[in-house]
Amino acid sequence: KYQWNDDGDIKSEGIYAERMSGMLVLFVVIVQMPDIGGQPNPFPVHHGWTWLVRIINMPPWAISPLLVQTFLSVAGPAMLGVYGRQMDKLISVLATTWIASVVNLSPLTVAGKSNLTTFFDEYRSLGNIRKCKGHVIKTC
C-alpha cells in the first residue's frame, strides 16, 4: 500500500519498494529461525516456500523481481538446505519462465530484473547461494 507524505503526495515507488523489501526480510528471517529452547518456530521454513510459490504463480507486479531477489538472497541457502533439488528446480523456473514473463513496467522493474538475472547467473556459476552478511544468528 502506498503511503502519503505530509504534502499530500504519494511517496515514491522507491520508498515503497524499500519498505516492502524490509518487511519481507523480517518475514524471511523469522521463517528460518531455528527452534530455541525446545520451542518450535511457529512459522517454519515451509511458510517461505509457500510465499515464493504463490508469488511466482500470480501475474508479476513491478516490485515482484525485487521481492524475489530479496527472498532468495536472504532465505536461499536455508531453502536449498531444506528443499534441495526441488528448490533448484524452482530457481530454474524463476530464471527462465518467470523472469521472461515480467514486463518492464517501471525503472524499479528494470532494476529488479537486472539484479535478479545477475543473481541467477551467479547461482548457475557457483552452484549455490552465498549466505548474506549477518546470517549467523547467535542464541542465548
mmCIF file of N, CA and C in Angstrom:
data_model
loop_
_atom_site.group_PDB
_atom_site.id
_atom_site.type_symbol
_atom_site.label_atom_id
_atom_site.label_comp_id
_atom_site.label_asym_id
_atom_site.label_seq_id
_atom_site.Cartn_x
_atom_site.Cartn_y
_atom_site.Cartn_z
ATOM 1 N N LYS A 1 0.848 -1.174 0.000
ATOM 2 C CA LYS A 1 0.000 0.000 0.000
ATOM 3 C C LYS A 1 0.887 1.229 0.000
ATOM 4 N N TYR A 2 0.615 2.119 -0.916
ATOM 5 C CA TYR A 2 1.368 3.373 -0.947
ATOM 6 C C TYR A 2 1.005 4.226 0.252
ATOM 7 N N GLN A 3 1.932 5.070 0.667
ATOM 8 C CA GLN A 3 1.679 5.983 1.780
ATOM 9 C C GLN A 3 1.762 7.410 1.266
ATOM 10 N N TRP A 4 1.144 8.295 1.990
ATOM 11 C CA TRP A 4 1.125 9.710 1.626
ATOM 12 C C TRP A 4 2.120 10.465 2.487
ATOM 13 N N ASN A 5 2.816 11.435 1.890
ATOM 14 C CA ASN A 5 3.714 12.274 2.686
ATOM 15 C C ASN A 5 2.931 13.470 3.228
ATOM 16 N N ASP A 6 3.583 14.347 3.961
ATOM 17 C CA ASP A 6 2.912 15.472 4.612
ATOM 18 C C ASP A 6 2.297 16.462 3.621
ATOM 19 N N ASP A 7 2.823 16.497 2.386
ATOM 20 C CA ASP A 7 2.308 17.415 1.369
ATOM 21 C C ASP A 7 1.072 16.866 0.654
ATOM 22 N N GLY A 8 0.674 15.655 0.992
ATOM 23 C CA GLY A 8 -0.480 15.055 0.345
ATOM 24 C C GLY A 8 -0.133 14.295 -0.927
ATOM 25 N N ASP A 9 1.167 14.168 -1.219
ATOM 26 C CA ASP A 9 1.607 13.427 -2.399
ATOM 27 C C ASP A 9 1.914 11.987 -2.027
ATOM 28 N N ILE A 10 1.840 11.117 -3.007
ATOM 29 C CA ILE A 10 2.193 9.719 -2.775
ATOM 30 C C ILE A 10 3.709 9.607 -2.685
ATOM 31 N N LYS A 11 4.172 8.856 -1.681
ATOM 32 C CA LYS A 11 5.614 8.632 -1.556
ATOM 33 C C LYS A 11 6.103 7.875 -2.774
ATOM 34 N N SER A 12 7.362 8.008 -3.086
ATOM 35 C CA SER A 12 7.917 7.431 -4.311
ATOM 36 C C SER A 12 7.873 5.907 -4.308
ATOM 37 N N GLU A 13 7.909 5.371 -5.514
ATOM 38 C CA GLU A 13 7.924 3.917 -5.690
ATOM 39 C C GLU A 13 9.148 3.299 -5.015
ATOM 40 N N GLY A 14 10.263 4.028 -5.029
ATOM 41 C CA GLY A 14 11.480 3.531 -4.398
ATOM 42 C C GLY A 14 11.332 3.373 -2.894
ATOM 43 N N ILE A 15 10.689 4.335 -2.252
ATOM 44 C CA ILE A 15 10.466 4.244 -0.810
ATOM 45 C C ILE A 15 9.531 3.083 -0.498
ATOM 46 N N TYR A 16 8.499 2.935 -1.314
ATOM 47 C CA TYR A 16 7.574 1.814 -1.154
ATOM 48 C C TYR A 16 8.316 0.485 -1.301
ATOM 49 N N ALA A 17 9.174 0.385 -2.307
ATOM 50 C CA ALA A 17 9.933 -0.847 -2.548
ATOM 51 C C ALA A 17 10.851 -1.167 -1.376
ATOM 52 N N GLU A 18 11.519 -0.153 -0.843
ATOM 53 C CA GLU A 18 12.398 -0.363 0.317
ATOM 54 C C GLU A 18 11.609 -0.881 1.516
ATOM 55 N N ARG A 19 10.436 -0.297 1.740
ATOM 56 C CA ARG A 19 9.608 -0.715 2.871
ATOM 57 C C ARG A 19 9.148 -2.161 2.702
ATOM 58 N N MET A 20 8.678 -2.513 1.510
ATOM 59 C CA MET A 20 8.214 -3.881 1.264
ATOM 60 C C MET A 20 9.367 -4.879 1.370
ATOM 61 N N SER A 21 10.510 -4.502 0.856
ATOM 62 C CA SER A 21 11.684 -5.369 0.929
ATOM 63 C C SER A 21 12.099 -5.592 2.378
ATOM 64 N N GLY A 22 12.064 -4.532 3.173
ATOM 65 C CA GLY A 22 12.401 -4.649 4.594
ATOM 66 C C GLY A 22 11.443 -5.559 5.342
ATOM 67 N N MET A 23 10.151 -5.440 5.037
ATOM 68 C CA MET A 23 9.173 -6.323 5.689
ATOM 69 C C MET A 23 9.378 -7.776 5.269
ATOM 70 N N LEU A 24 9.730 -7.975 4.011
ATOM 71 C CA LEU A 24 9.983 -9.329 3.535
ATOM 72 C C LEU A 24 11.205 -9.930 4.234
ATOM 73 N N VAL A 25 12.250 -9.130 4.413
ATOM 74 C CA VAL A 25 13.436 -9.619 5.118
ATOM 75 C C VAL A 25 13.065 -10.071 6.526
ATOM 76 N N LEU A 26 12.244 -9.298 7.216
ATOM 77 C CA LEU A 26 11.805 -9.696 8.558
ATOM 78 C C LEU A 26 11.085 -11.040 8.508
ATOM 79 N N PHE A 27 10.157 -11.198 7.580
ATOM 80 C CA PHE A 27 9.430 -12.463 7.418
ATOM 81 C C PHE A 27 10.405 -13.615 7.148
ATOM 82 N N VAL A 28 11.347 -13.398 6.251
ATOM 83 C CA VAL A 28 12.287 -14.452 5.861
ATOM 84 C C VAL A 28 13.178 -14.852 7.032
ATOM 85 N N VAL A 29 13.607 -13.888 7.811
ATOM 86 C CA VAL A 29 14.427 -14.198 8.988
ATOM 87 C C VAL A 29 13.625 -15.045 9.974
ATOM 88 N N ILE A 30 12.356 -14.699 10.164
ATOM 89 C CA ILE A 30 11.518 -15.455 11.101
ATOM 90 C C ILE A 30 11.335 -16.893 10.634
ATOM 91 N N VAL A 31 11.080 -17.109 9.333
ATOM 92 C CA VAL A 31 10.835 -18.485 8.878
ATOM 93 C C VAL A 31 12.090 -19.351 8.919
ATOM 94 N N GLN A 32 13.256 -18.750 8.976
ATOM 95 C CA GLN A 32 14.484 -19.551 9.048
ATOM 96 C C GLN A 32 15.002 -19.754 10.468
ATOM 97 N N MET A 33 14.354 -19.133 11.424
ATOM 98 C CA MET A 33 14.830 -19.248 12.807
ATOM 99 C C MET A 33 14.774 -20.704 13.263
ATOM 100 N N PRO A 34 15.824 -21.132 13.951
ATOM 101 C CA PRO A 34 15.793 -22.495 14.487
ATOM 102 C C PRO A 34 14.892 -22.556 15.717
ATOM 103 N N ASP A 35 14.582 -23.762 16.112
ATOM 104 C CA ASP A 35 13.855 -23.938 17.370
ATOM 105 C C ASP A 35 14.767 -23.457 18.494
ATOM 106 N N ILE A 36 14.205 -22.735 19.447
ATOM 107 C CA ILE A 36 15.005 -22.183 20.542
ATOM 108 C C ILE A 36 14.459 -22.688 21.869
ATOM 109 N N GLY A 37 15.319 -23.261 22.678
ATOM 110 C CA GLY A 37 14.934 -23.733 23.999
ATOM 111 C C GLY A 37 13.838 -24.780 23.964
ATOM 112 N N GLY A 38 13.848 -25.612 22.944
ATOM 113 C CA GLY A 38 12.850 -26.658 22.828
ATOM 114 C C GLY A 38 11.512 -26.181 22.287
ATOM 115 N N GLN A 39 11.404 -24.887 22.034
ATOM 116 C CA GLN A 39 10.163 -24.332 21.487
ATOM 117 C C GLN A 39 10.262 -24.302 19.959
ATOM 118 N N PRO A 40 9.333 -24.956 19.269
ATOM 119 C CA PRO A 40 9.397 -24.940 17.803
ATOM 120 C C PRO A 40 9.055 -23.559 17.247
ATOM 121 N N ASN A 41 9.649 -23.242 16.126
ATOM 122 C CA ASN A 41 9.356 -21.998 15.433
ATOM 123 C C ASN A 41 7.906 -22.064 14.949
ATOM 124 N N PRO A 42 7.064 -21.101 15.322
ATOM 125 C CA PRO A 42 5.665 -21.151 14.882
ATOM 126 C C PRO A 42 5.484 -20.865 13.387
ATOM 127 N N PHE A 43 6.522 -20.350 12.739
ATOM 128 C CA PHE A 43 6.489 -20.081 11.300
ATOM 129 C C PHE A 43 7.693 -20.741 10.641
ATOM 130 N N PRO A 44 7.689 -22.071 10.518
ATOM 131 C CA PRO A 44 8.843 -22.764 9.957
ATOM 132 C C PRO A 44 9.041 -22.473 8.464
ATOM 133 N N VAL A 45 10.108 -22.990 7.936
ATOM 134 C CA VAL A 45 10.572 -22.662 6.591
ATOM 135 C C VAL A 45 9.550 -22.960 5.500
ATOM 136 N N HIS A 46 8.633 -23.873 5.733
ATOM 137 C CA HIS A 46 7.657 -24.155 4.672
ATOM 138 C C HIS A 46 6.775 -22.944 4.365
ATOM 139 N N HIS A 47 6.675 -21.995 5.299
ATOM 140 C CA HIS A 47 5.936 -20.762 5.017
ATOM 141 C C HIS A 47 6.668 -19.922 3.970
ATOM 142 N N GLY A 48 7.988 -19.980 3.979
ATOM 143 C CA GLY A 48 8.775 -19.302 2.952
ATOM 144 C C GLY A 48 8.558 -19.925 1.585
ATOM 145 N N TRP A 49 8.535 -21.250 1.549
ATOM 146 C CA TRP A 49 8.271 -21.957 0.294
ATOM 147 C C TRP A 49 6.894 -21.553 -0.247
ATOM 148 N N THR A 50 5.904 -21.523 0.631
ATOM 149 C CA THR A 50 4.542 -21.149 0.221
ATOM 150 C C THR A 50 4.519 -19.736 -0.352
ATOM 151 N N TRP A 51 5.203 -18.799 0.305
ATOM 152 C CA TRP A 51 5.233 -17.425 -0.177
ATOM 153 C C TRP A 51 5.840 -17.365 -1.577
ATOM 154 N N LEU A 52 6.982 -18.015 -1.760
ATOM 155 C CA LEU A 52 7.675 -17.958 -3.041
ATOM 156 C C LEU A 52 6.831 -18.573 -4.153
ATOM 157 N N VAL A 53 6.233 -19.710 -3.904
ATOM 158 C CA VAL A 53 5.411 -20.362 -4.916
ATOM 159 C C VAL A 53 4.192 -19.508 -5.258
ATOM 160 N N ARG A 54 3.600 -18.892 -4.266
ATOM 161 C CA ARG A 54 2.442 -18.030 -4.539
ATOM 162 C C ARG A 54 2.836 -16.823 -5.381
ATOM 163 N N ILE A 55 3.995 -16.246 -5.095
ATOM 164 C CA ILE A 55 4.455 -15.087 -5.870
ATOM 165 C C ILE A 55 4.651 -15.469 -7.341
ATOM 166 N N ILE A 56 5.248 -16.611 -7.596
ATOM 167 C CA ILE A 56 5.512 -16.955 -8.995
ATOM 168 C C ILE A 56 4.280 -17.502 -9.712
ATOM 169 N N ASN A 57 3.232 -17.836 -8.975
ATOM 170 C CA ASN A 57 2.004 -18.325 -9.602
ATOM 171 C C ASN A 57 0.983 -17.219 -9.861
ATOM 172 N N MET A 58 1.329 -15.983 -9.566
ATOM 173 C CA MET A 58 0.421 -14.887 -9.880
ATOM 174 C C MET A 58 1.116 -13.933 -10.845
ATOM 175 N N PRO A 59 0.359 -13.138 -11.565
ATOM 176 C CA PRO A 59 0.990 -12.208 -12.509
ATOM 177 C C PRO A 59 1.969 -11.286 -11.785
ATOM 178 N N PRO A 60 3.180 -11.111 -12.325
ATOM 179 C CA PRO A 60 4.167 -10.273 -11.643
ATOM 180 C C PRO A 60 3.781 -8.796 -11.638
ATOM 181 N N TRP A 61 4.093 -8.144 -10.547
ATOM 182 C CA TRP A 61 3.919 -6.709 -10.411
ATOM 183 C C TRP A 61 5.279 -6.058 -10.617
ATOM 184 N N ALA A 62 5.313 -4.761 -10.652
ATOM 185 C CA ALA A 62 6.575 -4.043 -10.844
ATOM 186 C C ALA A 62 7.588 -4.383 -9.756
ATOM 187 N N ILE A 63 7.119 -4.622 -8.551
ATOM 188 C CA ILE A 63 8.002 -4.875 -7.416
ATOM 189 C C ILE A 63 8.407 -6.347 -7.299
ATOM 190 N N SER A 64 7.766 -7.230 -8.024
ATOM 191 C CA SER A 64 7.994 -8.671 -7.873
ATOM 192 C C SER A 64 9.450 -9.109 -8.025
ATOM 193 N N PRO A 65 10.183 -8.654 -9.068
ATOM 194 C CA PRO A 65 11.593 -9.089 -9.167
ATOM 195 C C PRO A 65 12.430 -8.704 -7.949
ATOM 196 N N LEU A 66 12.209 -7.495 -7.429
ATOM 197 C CA LEU A 66 12.942 -7.069 -6.235
ATOM 198 C C LEU A 66 12.633 -7.978 -5.059
ATOM 199 N N LEU A 67 11.361 -8.300 -4.863
ATOM 200 C CA LEU A 67 10.979 -9.139 -3.728
ATOM 201 C C LEU A 67 11.517 -10.554 -3.862
ATOM 202 N N VAL A 68 11.476 -11.117 -5.060
ATOM 203 C CA VAL A 68 12.010 -12.470 -5.269
ATOM 204 C C VAL A 68 13.514 -12.481 -5.026
ATOM 205 N N GLN A 69 14.209 -11.466 -5.523
ATOM 206 C CA GLN A 69 15.657 -11.395 -5.311
ATOM 207 C C GLN A 69 15.984 -11.220 -3.836
ATOM 208 N N THR A 70 15.226 -10.405 -3.134
ATOM 209 C CA THR A 70 15.419 -10.225 -1.686
ATOM 210 C C THR A 70 15.202 -11.546 -0.965
ATOM 211 N N PHE A 71 14.116 -12.224 -1.295
ATOM 212 C CA PHE A 71 13.811 -13.502 -0.663
ATOM 213 C C PHE A 71 14.939 -14.509 -0.881
ATOM 214 N N LEU A 72 15.356 -14.671 -2.133
ATOM 215 C CA LEU A 72 16.384 -15.668 -2.443
ATOM 216 C C LEU A 72 17.734 -15.317 -1.827
ATOM 217 N N SER A 73 18.056 -14.030 -1.773
ATOM 218 C CA SER A 73 19.335 -13.617 -1.182
ATOM 219 C C SER A 73 19.405 -13.939 0.304
ATOM 220 N N VAL A 74 18.283 -13.775 0.992
ATOM 221 C CA VAL A 74 18.275 -13.991 2.438
ATOM 222 C C VAL A 74 17.960 -15.444 2.781
ATOM 223 N N ALA A 75 16.953 -16.023 2.138
ATOM 224 C CA ALA A 75 16.493 -17.374 2.501
ATOM 225 C C ALA A 75 17.026 -18.470 1.591
ATOM 226 N N GLY A 76 17.634 -18.106 0.483
ATOM 227 C CA GLY A 76 18.087 -19.101 -0.492
ATOM 228 C C GLY A 76 18.916 -20.233 0.084
ATOM 229 N N PRO A 77 19.959 -19.934 0.863
ATOM 230 C CA PRO A 77 20.759 -21.033 1.419
ATOM 231 C C PRO A 77 19.945 -21.986 2.295
ATOM 232 N N ALA A 78 19.081 -21.441 3.140
ATOM 233 C CA ALA A 78 18.249 -22.295 4.002
ATOM 234 C C ALA A 78 17.262 -23.105 3.173
ATOM 235 N N MET A 79 16.685 -22.479 2.161
ATOM 236 C CA MET A 79 15.717 -23.178 1.311
ATOM 237 C C MET A 79 16.393 -24.306 0.535
ATOM 238 N N LEU A 80 17.605 -24.057 0.048
ATOM 239 C CA LEU A 80 18.345 -25.127 -0.628
ATOM 240 C C LEU A 80 18.680 -26.253 0.338
ATOM 241 N N GLY A 81 19.005 -25.902 1.579
ATOM 242 C CA GLY A 81 19.310 -26.920 2.575
ATOM 243 C C GLY A 81 18.120 -27.800 2.908
ATOM 244 N N VAL A 82 16.933 -27.216 2.914
ATOM 245 C CA VAL A 82 15.723 -27.969 3.264
ATOM 246 C C VAL A 82 15.137 -28.683 2.050
ATOM 247 N N TYR A 83 15.046 -27.964 0.926
ATOM 248 C CA TYR A 83 14.328 -28.496 -0.233
ATOM 249 C C TYR A 83 15.225 -29.054 -1.336
ATOM 250 N N GLY A 84 16.521 -28.798 -1.260
ATOM 251 C CA GLY A 84 17.484 -29.389 -2.179
ATOM 252 C C GLY A 84 17.124 -29.261 -3.650
ATOM 253 N N ARG A 85 16.979 -30.395 -4.302
ATOM 254 C CA ARG A 85 16.733 -30.435 -5.745
ATOM 255 C C ARG A 85 15.437 -29.728 -6.135
ATOM 256 N N GLN A 86 14.413 -29.788 -5.291
ATOM 257 C CA GLN A 86 13.159 -29.106 -5.612
ATOM 258 C C GLN A 86 13.369 -27.584 -5.659
ATOM 259 N N MET A 87 14.178 -27.063 -4.745
ATOM 260 C CA MET A 87 14.474 -25.631 -4.755
ATOM 261 C C MET A 87 15.283 -25.278 -5.991
ATOM 262 N N ASP A 88 16.200 -26.136 -6.354
ATOM 263 C CA ASP A 88 16.988 -25.929 -7.566
ATOM 264 C C ASP A 88 16.072 -25.851 -8.791
ATOM 265 N N LYS A 89 15.087 -26.730 -8.861
ATOM 266 C CA LYS A 89 14.128 -26.704 -9.971
ATOM 267 C C LYS A 89 13.311 -25.414 -9.955
ATOM 268 N N LEU A 90 12.905 -24.977 -8.771
ATOM 269 C CA LEU A 90 12.134 -23.746 -8.662
ATOM 270 C C LEU A 90 12.965 -22.542 -9.106
ATOM 271 N N ILE A 91 14.223 -22.507 -8.732
ATOM 272 C CA ILE A 91 15.108 -21.425 -9.176
ATOM 273 C C ILE A 91 15.255 -21.463 -10.696
ATOM 274 N N SER A 92 15.326 -22.643 -11.264
ATOM 275 C CA SER A 92 15.408 -22.775 -12.717
ATOM 276 C C SER A 92 14.162 -22.214 -13.402
ATOM 277 N N VAL A 93 12.990 -22.503 -12.846
ATOM 278 C CA VAL A 93 11.742 -21.944 -13.394
ATOM 279 C C VAL A 93 11.749 -20.429 -13.280
ATOM 280 N N LEU A 94 12.183 -19.926 -12.136
ATOM 281 C CA LEU A 94 12.263 -18.476 -11.949
ATOM 282 C C LEU A 94 13.201 -17.842 -12.970
ATOM 283 N N ALA A 95 14.349 -18.478 -13.191
ATOM 284 C CA ALA A 95 15.383 -17.916 -14.062
ATOM 285 C C ALA A 95 15.013 -17.976 -15.536
ATOM 286 N N THR A 96 14.115 -18.850 -15.909
ATOM 287 C CA THR A 96 13.772 -18.978 -17.331
ATOM 288 C C THR A 96 12.358 -18.467 -17.606
ATOM 289 N N THR A 97 11.383 -19.185 -17.171
ATOM 290 C CA THR A 97 9.989 -18.874 -17.496
ATOM 291 C C THR A 97 9.480 -17.633 -16.790
ATOM 292 N N TRP A 98 9.663 -17.551 -15.473
ATOM 293 C CA TRP A 98 9.064 -16.457 -14.707
ATOM 294 C C TRP A 98 9.678 -15.113 -15.056
ATOM 295 N N ILE A 99 11.008 -15.026 -15.078
ATOM 296 C CA ILE A 99 11.660 -13.731 -15.336
ATOM 297 C C ILE A 99 11.295 -13.212 -16.721
ATOM 298 N N ALA A 100 11.079 -14.117 -17.666
ATOM 299 C CA ALA A 100 10.686 -13.700 -19.017
ATOM 300 C C ALA A 100 9.268 -13.130 -19.040
ATOM 301 N N SER A 101 8.442 -13.525 -18.083
ATOM 302 C CA SER A 101 7.059 -13.045 -18.053
ATOM 303 C C SER A 101 6.919 -11.675 -17.382
ATOM 304 N N VAL A 102 7.990 -11.191 -16.771
ATOM 305 C CA VAL A 102 7.936 -9.893 -16.088
ATOM 306 C C VAL A 102 8.075 -8.781 -17.128
ATOM 307 N N VAL A 103 7.069 -7.937 -17.202
ATOM 308 C CA VAL A 103 7.061 -6.824 -18.150
ATOM 309 C C VAL A 103 7.737 -5.624 -17.505
ATOM 310 N N ASN A 104 8.566 -4.936 -18.276
ATOM 311 C CA ASN A 104 9.270 -3.764 -17.755
ATOM 312 C C ASN A 104 8.301 -2.601 -17.602
ATOM 313 N N LEU A 105 7.647 -2.534 -16.451
ATOM 314 C CA LEU A 105 6.638 -1.516 -16.204
ATOM 315 C C LEU A 105 7.219 -0.193 -15.725
ATOM 316 N N SER A 106 8.359 -0.252 -15.089
ATOM 317 C CA SER A 106 8.931 0.952 -14.484
ATOM 318 C C SER A 106 10.430 0.756 -14.304
ATOM 319 N N PRO A 107 11.149 1.815 -13.932
ATOM 320 C CA PRO A 107 12.571 1.650 -13.632
ATOM 321 C C PRO A 107 12.822 0.642 -12.510
ATOM 322 N N LEU A 108 11.893 0.545 -11.551
ATOM 323 C CA LEU A 108 12.006 -0.434 -10.472
ATOM 324 C C LEU A 108 12.011 -1.856 -11.035
ATOM 325 N N THR A 109 11.154 -2.114 -12.002
ATOM 326 C CA THR A 109 11.090 -3.440 -12.612
ATOM 327 C C THR A 109 12.362 -3.746 -13.380
ATOM 328 N N VAL A 110 12.837 -2.783 -14.154
ATOM 329 C CA VAL A 110 14.059 -2.974 -14.939
ATOM 330 C C VAL A 110 15.239 -3.280 -14.016
ATOM 331 N N ALA A 111 15.382 -2.511 -12.958
ATOM 332 C CA ALA A 111 16.477 -2.733 -12.000
ATOM 333 C C ALA A 111 16.322 -4.075 -11.305
ATOM 334 N N GLY A 112 15.101 -4.398 -10.894
ATOM 335 C CA GLY A 112 14.858 -5.673 -10.227
ATOM 336 C C GLY A 112 15.169 -6.862 -11.120
ATOM 337 N N LYS A 113 14.747 -6.786 -12.388
ATOM 338 C CA LYS A 113 15.037 -7.878 -13.329
ATOM 339 C C LYS A 113 16.538 -8.018 -13.556
ATOM 340 N N SER A 114 17.228 -6.891 -13.676
ATOM 341 C CA SER A 114 18.673 -6.923 -13.884
ATOM 342 C C SER A 114 19.384 -7.557 -12.690
ATOM 343 N N ASN A 115 19.023 -7.148 -11.488
ATOM 344 C CA ASN A 115 19.642 -7.708 -10.280
ATOM 345 C C ASN A 115 19.312 -9.192 -10.127
ATOM 346 N N LEU A 116 18.088 -9.549 -10.436
ATOM 347 C CA LEU A 116 17.680 -10.946 -10.318
ATOM 348 C C LEU A 116 18.388 -11.813 -11.357
ATOM 349 N N THR A 117 18.548 -11.303 -12.560
ATOM 350 C CA THR A 117 19.276 -12.036 -13.604
ATOM 351 C C THR A 117 20.727 -12.243 -13.192
ATOM 352 N N THR A 118 21.344 -11.229 -12.619
ATOM 353 C CA THR A 118 22.718 -11.363 -12.113
ATOM 354 C C THR A 118 22.769 -12.412 -11.005
ATOM 355 N N PHE A 119 21.775 -12.407 -10.124
ATOM 356 C CA PHE A 119 21.683 -13.402 -9.053
ATOM 357 C C PHE A 119 21.613 -14.812 -9.639
ATOM 358 N N PHE A 120 20.754 -15.012 -10.654
ATOM 359 C CA PHE A 120 20.611 -16.329 -11.279
ATOM 360 C C PHE A 120 21.906 -16.759 -11.973
ATOM 361 N N ASP A 121 22.589 -15.827 -12.640
ATOM 362 C CA ASP A 121 23.867 -16.144 -13.293
ATOM 363 C C ASP A 121 24.902 -16.596 -12.265
ATOM 364 N N GLU A 122 24.947 -15.901 -11.132
ATOM 365 C CA GLU A 122 25.885 -16.273 -10.069
ATOM 366 C C GLU A 122 25.526 -17.642 -9.496
ATOM 367 N N TYR A 123 24.243 -17.897 -9.328
ATOM 368 C CA TYR A 123 23.808 -19.204 -8.821
ATOM 369 C C TYR A 123 24.230 -20.320 -9.775
ATOM 370 N N ARG A 124 24.030 -20.105 -11.064
ATOM 371 C CA ARG A 124 24.423 -21.123 -12.054
ATOM 372 C C ARG A 124 25.927 -21.364 -12.048
ATOM 373 N N SER A 125 26.704 -20.292 -11.915
ATOM 374 C CA SER A 125 28.164 -20.463 -11.962
ATOM 375 C C SER A 125 28.719 -21.078 -10.681
ATOM 376 N N LEU A 126 28.152 -20.723 -9.528
ATOM 377 C CA LEU A 126 28.641 -21.256 -8.255
ATOM 378 C C LEU A 126 27.981 -22.576 -7.863
ATOM 379 N N GLY A 127 26.745 -22.770 -8.293
ATOM 380 C CA GLY A 127 26.007 -23.965 -7.903
ATOM 381 C C GLY A 127 25.393 -23.871 -6.520
ATOM 382 N N ASN A 128 25.488 -22.704 -5.900
ATOM 383 C CA ASN A 128 24.847 -22.487 -4.604
ATOM 384 C C ASN A 128 24.592 -20.995 -4.411
ATOM 385 N N ILE A 129 23.998 -20.654 -3.287
ATOM 386 C CA ILE A 129 23.709 -19.256 -2.968
ATOM 387 C C ILE A 129 24.538 -18.870 -1.754
ATOM 388 N N ARG A 130 25.272 -17.788 -1.893
ATOM 389 C CA ARG A 130 26.081 -17.325 -0.762
ATOM 390 C C ARG A 130 25.189 -16.834 0.364
ATOM 391 N N LYS A 131 25.601 -17.138 1.579
ATOM 392 C CA LYS A 131 24.863 -16.627 2.738
ATOM 393 C C LYS A 131 25.107 -15.128 2.847
ATOM 394 N N CYS A 132 24.060 -14.390 3.157
ATOM 395 C CA CYS A 132 24.185 -12.946 3.265
ATOM 396 C C CYS A 132 24.881 -12.577 4.574
ATOM 397 N N LYS A 133 25.393 -11.349 4.629
ATOM 398 C CA LYS A 133 26.040 -10.869 5.846
ATOM 399 C C LYS A 133 25.042 -10.877 6.978
ATOM 400 N N GLY A 134 25.494 -11.227 8.158
ATOM 401 C CA GLY A 134 24.623 -11.261 9.321
ATOM 402 C C GLY A 134 23.772 -12.515 9.388
ATOM 403 N N HIS A 135 24.097 -13.515 8.582
ATOM 404 C CA HIS A 135 23.292 -14.724 8.511
ATOM 405 C C HIS A 135 23.331 -15.545 9.788
ATOM 406 N N VAL A 136 24.487 -15.580 10.443
ATOM 407 C CA VAL A 136 24.632 -16.383 11.647
ATOM 408 C C VAL A 136 23.903 -15.708 12.799
ATOM 409 N N ILE A 137 22.982 -16.432 13.394
ATOM 410 C CA ILE A 137 22.197 -15.901 14.497
ATOM 411 C C ILE A 137 22.648 -16.595 15.776
ATOM 412 N N LYS A 138 23.127 -15.812 16.722
ATOM 413 C CA LYS A 138 23.550 -16.374 17.999
ATOM 414 C C LYS A 138 22.375 -16.342 18.964
ATOM 415 N N THR A 139 22.120 -17.463 19.584
ATOM 416 C CA THR A 139 21.026 -17.514 20.550
ATOM 417 C C THR A 139 21.589 -17.484 21.949
ATOM 418 N N CYS A 140 20.754 -17.122 22.892
ATOM 419 C CA CYS A 140 21.182 -17.012 24.304
ATOM 420 C C CYS A 140 21.512 -18.364 24.883
#
